[in-house]
mmCIF file of C-alpha atoms in Angstrom:
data_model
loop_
_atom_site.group_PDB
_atom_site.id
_atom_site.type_symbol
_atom_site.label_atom_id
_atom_site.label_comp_id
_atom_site.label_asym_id
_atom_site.label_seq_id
_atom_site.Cartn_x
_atom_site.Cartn_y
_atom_site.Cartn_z
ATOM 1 C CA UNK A 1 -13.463 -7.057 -22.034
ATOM 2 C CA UNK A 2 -10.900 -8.303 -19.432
ATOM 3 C CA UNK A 3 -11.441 -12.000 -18.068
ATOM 4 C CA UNK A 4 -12.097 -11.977 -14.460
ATOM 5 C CA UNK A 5 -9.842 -14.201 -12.705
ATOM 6 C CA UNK A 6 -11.566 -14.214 -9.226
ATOM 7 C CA UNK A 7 -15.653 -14.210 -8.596
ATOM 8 C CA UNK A 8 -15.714 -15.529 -5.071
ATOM 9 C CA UNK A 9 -16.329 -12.281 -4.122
ATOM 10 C CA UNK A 10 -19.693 -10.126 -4.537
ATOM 11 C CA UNK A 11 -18.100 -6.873 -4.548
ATOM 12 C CA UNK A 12 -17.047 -5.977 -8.452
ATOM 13 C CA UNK A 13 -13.840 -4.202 -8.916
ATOM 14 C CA UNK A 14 -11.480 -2.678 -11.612
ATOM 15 C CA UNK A 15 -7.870 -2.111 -11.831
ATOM 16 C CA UNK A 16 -4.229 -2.406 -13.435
ATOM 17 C CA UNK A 17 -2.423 -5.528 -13.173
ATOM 18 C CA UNK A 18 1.033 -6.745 -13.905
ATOM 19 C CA UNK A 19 0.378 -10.442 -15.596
ATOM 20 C CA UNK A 20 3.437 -11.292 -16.075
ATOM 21 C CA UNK A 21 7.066 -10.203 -15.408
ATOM 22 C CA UNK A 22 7.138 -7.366 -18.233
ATOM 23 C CA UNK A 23 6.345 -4.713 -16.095
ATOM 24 C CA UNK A 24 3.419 -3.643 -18.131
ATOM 25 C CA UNK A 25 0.266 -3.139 -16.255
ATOM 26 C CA UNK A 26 -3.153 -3.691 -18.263
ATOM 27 C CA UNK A 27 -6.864 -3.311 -16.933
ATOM 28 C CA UNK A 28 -8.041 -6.381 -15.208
ATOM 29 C CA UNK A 29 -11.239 -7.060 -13.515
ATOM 30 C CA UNK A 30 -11.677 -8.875 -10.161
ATOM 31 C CA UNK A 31 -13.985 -9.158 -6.902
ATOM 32 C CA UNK A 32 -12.783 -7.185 -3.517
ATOM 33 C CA UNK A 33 -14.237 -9.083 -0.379
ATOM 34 C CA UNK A 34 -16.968 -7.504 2.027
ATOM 35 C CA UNK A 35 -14.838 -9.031 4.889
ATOM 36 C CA UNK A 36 -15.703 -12.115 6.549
ATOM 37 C CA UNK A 37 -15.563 -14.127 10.158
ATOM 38 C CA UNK A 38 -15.105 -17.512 11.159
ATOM 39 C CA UNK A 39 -17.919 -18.811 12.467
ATOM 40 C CA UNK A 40 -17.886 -22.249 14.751
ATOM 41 C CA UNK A 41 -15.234 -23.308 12.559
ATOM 42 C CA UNK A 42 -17.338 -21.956 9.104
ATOM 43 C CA UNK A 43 -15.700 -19.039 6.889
ATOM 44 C CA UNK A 44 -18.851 -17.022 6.548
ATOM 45 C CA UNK A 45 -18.319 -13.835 3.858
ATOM 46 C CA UNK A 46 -19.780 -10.919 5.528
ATOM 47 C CA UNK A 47 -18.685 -7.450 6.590
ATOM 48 C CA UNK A 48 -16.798 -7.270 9.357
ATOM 49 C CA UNK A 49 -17.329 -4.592 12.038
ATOM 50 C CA UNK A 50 -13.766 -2.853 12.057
ATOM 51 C CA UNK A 51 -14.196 -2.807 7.454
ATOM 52 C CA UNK A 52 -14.047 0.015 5.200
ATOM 53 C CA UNK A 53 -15.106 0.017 1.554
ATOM 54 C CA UNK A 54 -13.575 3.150 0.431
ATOM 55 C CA UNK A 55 -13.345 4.787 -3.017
ATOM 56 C CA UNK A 56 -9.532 4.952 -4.716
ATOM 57 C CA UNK A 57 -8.556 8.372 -6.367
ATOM 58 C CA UNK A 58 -4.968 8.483 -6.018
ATOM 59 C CA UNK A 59 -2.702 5.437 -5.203
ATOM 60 C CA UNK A 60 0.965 5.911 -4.963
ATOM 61 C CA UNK A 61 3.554 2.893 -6.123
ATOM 62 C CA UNK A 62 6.917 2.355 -4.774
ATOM 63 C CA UNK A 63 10.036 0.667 -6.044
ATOM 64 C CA UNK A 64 8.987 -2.330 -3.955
ATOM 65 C CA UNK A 65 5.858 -2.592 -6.351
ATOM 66 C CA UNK A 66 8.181 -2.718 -9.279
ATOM 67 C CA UNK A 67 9.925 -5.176 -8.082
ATOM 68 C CA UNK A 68 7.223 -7.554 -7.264
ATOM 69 C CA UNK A 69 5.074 -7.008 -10.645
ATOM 70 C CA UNK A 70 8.720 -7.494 -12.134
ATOM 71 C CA UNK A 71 9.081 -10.819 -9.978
ATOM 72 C CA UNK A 72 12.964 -9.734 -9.219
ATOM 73 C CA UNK A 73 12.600 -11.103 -5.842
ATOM 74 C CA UNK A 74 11.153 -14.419 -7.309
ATOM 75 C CA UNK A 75 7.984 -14.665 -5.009
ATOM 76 C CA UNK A 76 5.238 -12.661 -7.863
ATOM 77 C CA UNK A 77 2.091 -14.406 -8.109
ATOM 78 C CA UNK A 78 0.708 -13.239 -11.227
ATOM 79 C CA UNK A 79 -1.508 -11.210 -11.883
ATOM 80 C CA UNK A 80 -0.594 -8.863 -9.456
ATOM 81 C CA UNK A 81 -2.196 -5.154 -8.638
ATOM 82 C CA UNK A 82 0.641 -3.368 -7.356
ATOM 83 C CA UNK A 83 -0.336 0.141 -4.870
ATOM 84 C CA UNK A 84 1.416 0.353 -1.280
ATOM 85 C CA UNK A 85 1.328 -1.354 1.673
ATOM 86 C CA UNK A 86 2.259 0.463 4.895
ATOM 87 C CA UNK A 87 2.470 -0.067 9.202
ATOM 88 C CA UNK A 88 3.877 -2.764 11.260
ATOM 89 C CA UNK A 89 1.744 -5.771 9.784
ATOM 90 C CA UNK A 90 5.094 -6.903 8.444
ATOM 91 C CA UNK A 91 6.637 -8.025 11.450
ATOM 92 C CA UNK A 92 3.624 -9.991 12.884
ATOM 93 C CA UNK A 93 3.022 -13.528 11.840
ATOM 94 C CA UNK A 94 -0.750 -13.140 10.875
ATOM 95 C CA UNK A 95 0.174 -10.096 8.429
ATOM 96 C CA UNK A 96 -2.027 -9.874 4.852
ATOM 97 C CA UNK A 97 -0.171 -7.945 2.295
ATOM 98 C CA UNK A 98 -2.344 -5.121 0.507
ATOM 99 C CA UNK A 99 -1.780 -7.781 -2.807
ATOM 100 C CA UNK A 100 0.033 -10.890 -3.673
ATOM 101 C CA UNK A 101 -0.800 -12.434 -0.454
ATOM 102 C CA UNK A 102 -3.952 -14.410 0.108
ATOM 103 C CA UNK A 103 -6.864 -13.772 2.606
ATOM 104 C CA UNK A 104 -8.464 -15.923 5.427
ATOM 105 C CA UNK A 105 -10.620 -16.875 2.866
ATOM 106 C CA UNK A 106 -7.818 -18.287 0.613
ATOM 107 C CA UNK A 107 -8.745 -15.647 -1.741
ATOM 108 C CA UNK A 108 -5.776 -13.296 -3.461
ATOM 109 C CA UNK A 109 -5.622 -10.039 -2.489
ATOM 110 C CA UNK A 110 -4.773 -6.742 -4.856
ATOM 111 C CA UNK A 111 -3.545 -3.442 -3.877
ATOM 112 C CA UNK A 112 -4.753 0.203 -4.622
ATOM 113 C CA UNK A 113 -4.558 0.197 -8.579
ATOM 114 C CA UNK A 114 -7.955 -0.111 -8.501
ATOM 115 C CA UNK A 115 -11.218 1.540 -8.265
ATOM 116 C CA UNK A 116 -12.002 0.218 -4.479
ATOM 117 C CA UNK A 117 -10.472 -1.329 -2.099
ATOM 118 C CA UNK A 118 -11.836 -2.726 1.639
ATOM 119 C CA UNK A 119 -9.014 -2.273 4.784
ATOM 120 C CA UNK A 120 -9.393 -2.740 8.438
ATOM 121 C CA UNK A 121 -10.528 0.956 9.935
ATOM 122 C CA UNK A 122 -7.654 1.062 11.759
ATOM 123 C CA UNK A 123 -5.820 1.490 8.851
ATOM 124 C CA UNK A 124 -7.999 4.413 7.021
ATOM 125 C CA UNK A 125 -8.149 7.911 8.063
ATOM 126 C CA UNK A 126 -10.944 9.919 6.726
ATOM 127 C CA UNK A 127 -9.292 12.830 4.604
ATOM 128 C CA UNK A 128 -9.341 16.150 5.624
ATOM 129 C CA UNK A 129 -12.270 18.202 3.916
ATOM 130 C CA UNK A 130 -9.937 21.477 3.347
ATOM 131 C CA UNK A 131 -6.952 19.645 2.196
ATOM 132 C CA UNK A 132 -7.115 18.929 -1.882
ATOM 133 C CA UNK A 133 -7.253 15.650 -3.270
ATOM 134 C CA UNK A 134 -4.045 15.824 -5.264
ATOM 135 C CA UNK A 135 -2.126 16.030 -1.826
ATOM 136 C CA UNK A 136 -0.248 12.818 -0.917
ATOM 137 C CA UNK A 137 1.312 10.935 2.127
ATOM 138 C CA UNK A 138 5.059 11.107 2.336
ATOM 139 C CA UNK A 139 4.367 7.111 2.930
ATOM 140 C CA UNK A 140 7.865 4.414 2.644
ATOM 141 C CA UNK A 141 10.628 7.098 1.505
ATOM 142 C CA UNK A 142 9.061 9.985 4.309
ATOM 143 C CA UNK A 143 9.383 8.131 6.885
ATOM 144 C CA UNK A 144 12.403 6.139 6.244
ATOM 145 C CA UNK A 145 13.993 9.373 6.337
ATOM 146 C CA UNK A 146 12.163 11.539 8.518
ATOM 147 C CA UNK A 147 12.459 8.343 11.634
ATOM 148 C CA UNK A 148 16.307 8.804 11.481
ATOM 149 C CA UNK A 149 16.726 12.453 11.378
ATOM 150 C CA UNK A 150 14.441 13.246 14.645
ATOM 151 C CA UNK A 151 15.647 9.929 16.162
ATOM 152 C CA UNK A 152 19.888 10.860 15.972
ATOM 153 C CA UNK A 153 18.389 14.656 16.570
ATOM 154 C CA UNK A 154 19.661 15.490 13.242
ATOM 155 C CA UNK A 155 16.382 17.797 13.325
ATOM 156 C CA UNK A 156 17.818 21.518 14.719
ATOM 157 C CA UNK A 157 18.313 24.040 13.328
ATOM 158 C CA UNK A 158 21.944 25.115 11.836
ATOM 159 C CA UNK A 159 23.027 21.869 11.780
ATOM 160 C CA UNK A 160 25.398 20.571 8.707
ATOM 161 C CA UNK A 161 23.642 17.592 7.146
ATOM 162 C CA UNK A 162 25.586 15.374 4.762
ATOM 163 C CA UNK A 163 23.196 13.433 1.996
ATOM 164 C CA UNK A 164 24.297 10.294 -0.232
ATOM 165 C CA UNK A 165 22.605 10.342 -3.104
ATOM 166 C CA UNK A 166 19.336 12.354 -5.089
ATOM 167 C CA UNK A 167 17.143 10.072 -5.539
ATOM 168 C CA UNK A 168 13.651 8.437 -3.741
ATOM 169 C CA UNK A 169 14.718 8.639 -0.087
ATOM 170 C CA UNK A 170 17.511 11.678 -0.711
ATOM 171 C CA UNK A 171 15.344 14.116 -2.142
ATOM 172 C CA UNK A 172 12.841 13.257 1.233
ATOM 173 C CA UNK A 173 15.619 13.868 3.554
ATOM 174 C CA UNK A 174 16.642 17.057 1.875
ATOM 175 C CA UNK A 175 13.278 18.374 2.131
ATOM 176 C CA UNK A 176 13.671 16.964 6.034
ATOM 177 C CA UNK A 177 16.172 18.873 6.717
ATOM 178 C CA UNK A 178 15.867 21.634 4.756
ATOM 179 C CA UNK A 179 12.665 21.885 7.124
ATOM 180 C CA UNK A 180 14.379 21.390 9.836
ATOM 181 C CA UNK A 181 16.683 24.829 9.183
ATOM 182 C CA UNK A 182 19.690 22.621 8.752
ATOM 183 C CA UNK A 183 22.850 23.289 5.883
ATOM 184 C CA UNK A 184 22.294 20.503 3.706
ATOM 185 C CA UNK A 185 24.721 19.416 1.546
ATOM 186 C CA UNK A 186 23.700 16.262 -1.871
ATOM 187 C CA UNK A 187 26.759 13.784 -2.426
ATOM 188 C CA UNK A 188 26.503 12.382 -5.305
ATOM 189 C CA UNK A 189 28.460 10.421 -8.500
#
């Protein structure tokens, strides 16, 4: 059985964590928060009104992720459970990562390798009934290519589009353009 590094929590979760900077993920049991307010100056653990407990299925990972649970930018805080972080939250000064950051509370928090996870609503949308399961979010790489295209208008049809490189965000603005009707063309080594 895995040690549980965390029990200020009530609410009992389960998921893959980096523990050191190998890389390698193993299972690793830990408590999710309900939410909590401050209270005249008094952290009190409850749910908050604008929290969602919702169930994980499918979590994607980005190269950012490897890089933290591989501490190559030096700031890891082990043990880590990677799973993507996404909005604007990043450029305000009150931001909580989805994991190796710490809560009001002074609790860690861990991201979507895991069987649960709590977030504020306006950061959940309830899936679509009629779209399957398997189906993911173009998340990081869609949008850091999609933005651009519409943005310079690089979105019309017939245009010649020039791409450096195959990889996570080329292949996205392939598919982009190749959506968009334009002649795209993959330079690469």
């Amino acid at each position: 059985m895995t040690k549980s590094y965390e029990t200020e929590h009530p609410n009992k979760a389960f998921g893959w964590a980096a523990r050191d900077s190998s890389g390698v993920l193993s299972p690793f049991n830990f408590s999710r928060r309900y939410g909590f307010y401050k209270n005249k100056n008094k952290k009190t653990k409850a749910t908050r009104e604008n929290d969602v407990q919702f169930k994980v299925l499918y979590c994607g990972i980005c190269h950012s992720d490897l890089h933290m649970i591989k501490n190559e930018w030096g700031n890891a805080k082990y043990p880590i459970v990677p799973g993507c972080t996404n909005d604007l939250e990043q450029y305000c000064p009150s931001h909580i990562g989805t994991y190796g950051t710490t809560y009001f509370d002074e609790t860690t928090t861990y991201g979507g390798y895991s069987d649960l996870m709590v977030a504020k609503e306006n950061f959940v949308f309830r899936w679509p009934e009629n779209l399957p399961m398997e189906a993911a979010p173009l998340l990081c790489a869609g949008i850091t290519t999609y933005r651009p295209l519409k943005y310079f208008g690089l979105d019309k049809p017939g245009l010649n589009i020039g791409v450096v490189g195959l990889g996570g965000l080329g292949h996205m603005a392939v598919k982009f353009a190749k959506a968009f009707g334009c002649n795209v063309t993959v330079i690469s080594t």
